[in-house]
Coordinates of C-alpha atoms in Angstrom, one line a residue:
M1060 CA 0.0 0.0 0.0
D1061 CA 1.5 3.2 -1.2
A1062 CA 0.0 5.2 1.6
L1063 CA 2.1 3.5 4.3
E1064 CA 6.0 4.1 4.6
K1065 CA 8.2 2.5 7.3
R1066 CA 10.8 5.0 8.7
G1067 CA 13.0 3.6 11.4
N1068 CA 10.6 2.2 14.2
D1069 CA 7.7 4.1 12.9
V1070 CA 5.2 4.1 10.2
W1071 CA 4.2 7.2 8.3
V1072 CA 0.7 7.1 6.9
H1073 CA -0.1 9.4 4.0
V1074 CA -3.8 10.6 4.2
R1075 CA -6.2 13.0 2.5
V1076 CA -8.6 14.6 5.0
Q1077 CA -12.2 15.8 4.3
P1078 CA -13.3 18.1 7.2
K1079 CA -16.8 18.9 8.0
A1080 CA -18.2 15.5 6.9
S1081 CA -21.4 14.1 8.1
R1082 CA -19.5 11.3 10.1
N1083 CA -16.0 10.1 10.8
S1084 CA -15.0 7.5 8.3
I1085 CA -11.9 5.9 6.6
H1086 CA -11.7 4.6 3.2
L1087 CA -9.3 3.9 0.3
A1088 CA -9.5 5.9 -3.0
E1089 CA -6.8 5.5 -5.7
S1090 CA -4.4 3.8 -3.4
R1091 CA -4.6 6.6 -1.0
I1092 CA -6.2 6.7 2.5
R1093 CA -8.9 9.2 2.8
V1094 CA -10.2 10.2 6.2
A1095 CA -13.6 11.9 6.5
L1096 CA -14.0 13.9 9.8
T1097 CA -16.8 15.8 11.3
A1098 CA -14.4 18.5 12.7
P1099 CA -14.1 21.7 11.0
P1100 CA -10.7 22.9 9.6
V1101 CA -10.5 25.7 12.2
D1102 CA -7.9 26.3 14.8
G1103 CA -6.4 22.8 14.4
A1104 CA -9.7 21.0 15.2
A1105 CA -9.7 18.7 12.3
N1106 CA -5.9 17.9 13.0
D1107 CA -6.8 17.0 16.5
A1108 CA -9.7 14.9 15.3
L1109 CA -7.5 13.1 12.8
V1110 CA -4.9 12.1 15.4
A1111 CA -7.7 10.9 17.8
F1112 CA -9.6 9.0 15.1
L1113 CA -6.5 7.3 13.8
A1114 CA -5.3 6.4 17.4
K1115 CA -8.8 4.9 18.1
T1116 CA -8.9 3.0 14.7
F1117 CA -5.5 1.5 15.3
G1118 CA -6.2 0.8 19.0
L1119 CA -3.2 2.9 20.1
P1120 CA -2.8 5.6 22.7
R1121 CA -3.1 9.0 21.3
R1122 CA 0.6 9.9 22.2
S1123 CA 1.6 7.2 19.8
V1124 CA 0.1 9.1 16.8
A1125 CA 1.4 12.5 15.6
L1126 CA 0.9 14.8 12.7
V1127 CA 4.2 15.4 10.9
Q1128 CA 3.3 17.3 7.8
G1129 CA 0.3 19.1 6.3
E1130 CA -1.0 21.0 9.2
K1131 CA -2.9 23.5 6.9
S1132 CA -3.4 21.1 4.1
R1133 CA -5.9 18.4 3.2
D1134 CA -2.9 16.1 2.4
K1135 CA -1.1 15.1 5.7
I1136 CA 1.5 12.7 7.0
V1137 CA 0.9 11.0 10.2
R1138 CA 3.5 9.1 12.2
I1139 CA 2.5 6.0 14.2
M1140 CA 5.3 5.3 16.6
D1141 CA 6.9 1.9 17.4
T1142 CA 4.7 -0.1 15.1
E1143 CA 5.1 -2.2 11.8
V1144 CA 3.7 -1.6 8.4
D1145 CA 2.1 -5.1 8.4
H1146 CA 0.3 -4.4 11.5
I1147 CA -1.2 -1.0 10.4
A1148 CA -2.0 -2.6 6.9
G1149 CA -4.0 -5.3 8.5
I1150 CA -6.0 -3.1 10.6
L1151 CA -6.7 -0.8 7.7
S1152 CA -7.7 -3.9 5.6
D1153 CA -10.1 -5.1 8.4
T1154 CA -11.5 -1.6 8.8
L1155 CA -12.1 -1.0 5.1
H1156 CA -13.8 -4.3 4.5
K1157 CA -16.4 -3.9 7.2

């Protein structure tokens, strides 16, 4: 999956965010992870919601997930600390096929 990149002990997840959606959701479109969030793109609310949503989706503490790029863009890179690509890919696959 092109959206996942291993860097050291971490996995970097490339996502495209849609703020102000009707509900929080995650799906795959054109080999890219798309995350819809109910939070508006105001004062970092969508960024905070993205980190919280991904932490919950991957079953990780929030402190293990951090936004590393794209603070003011819809295209973002999120770092998931101390994990493996296969683990994250498996969770995404399970989530996307529900």
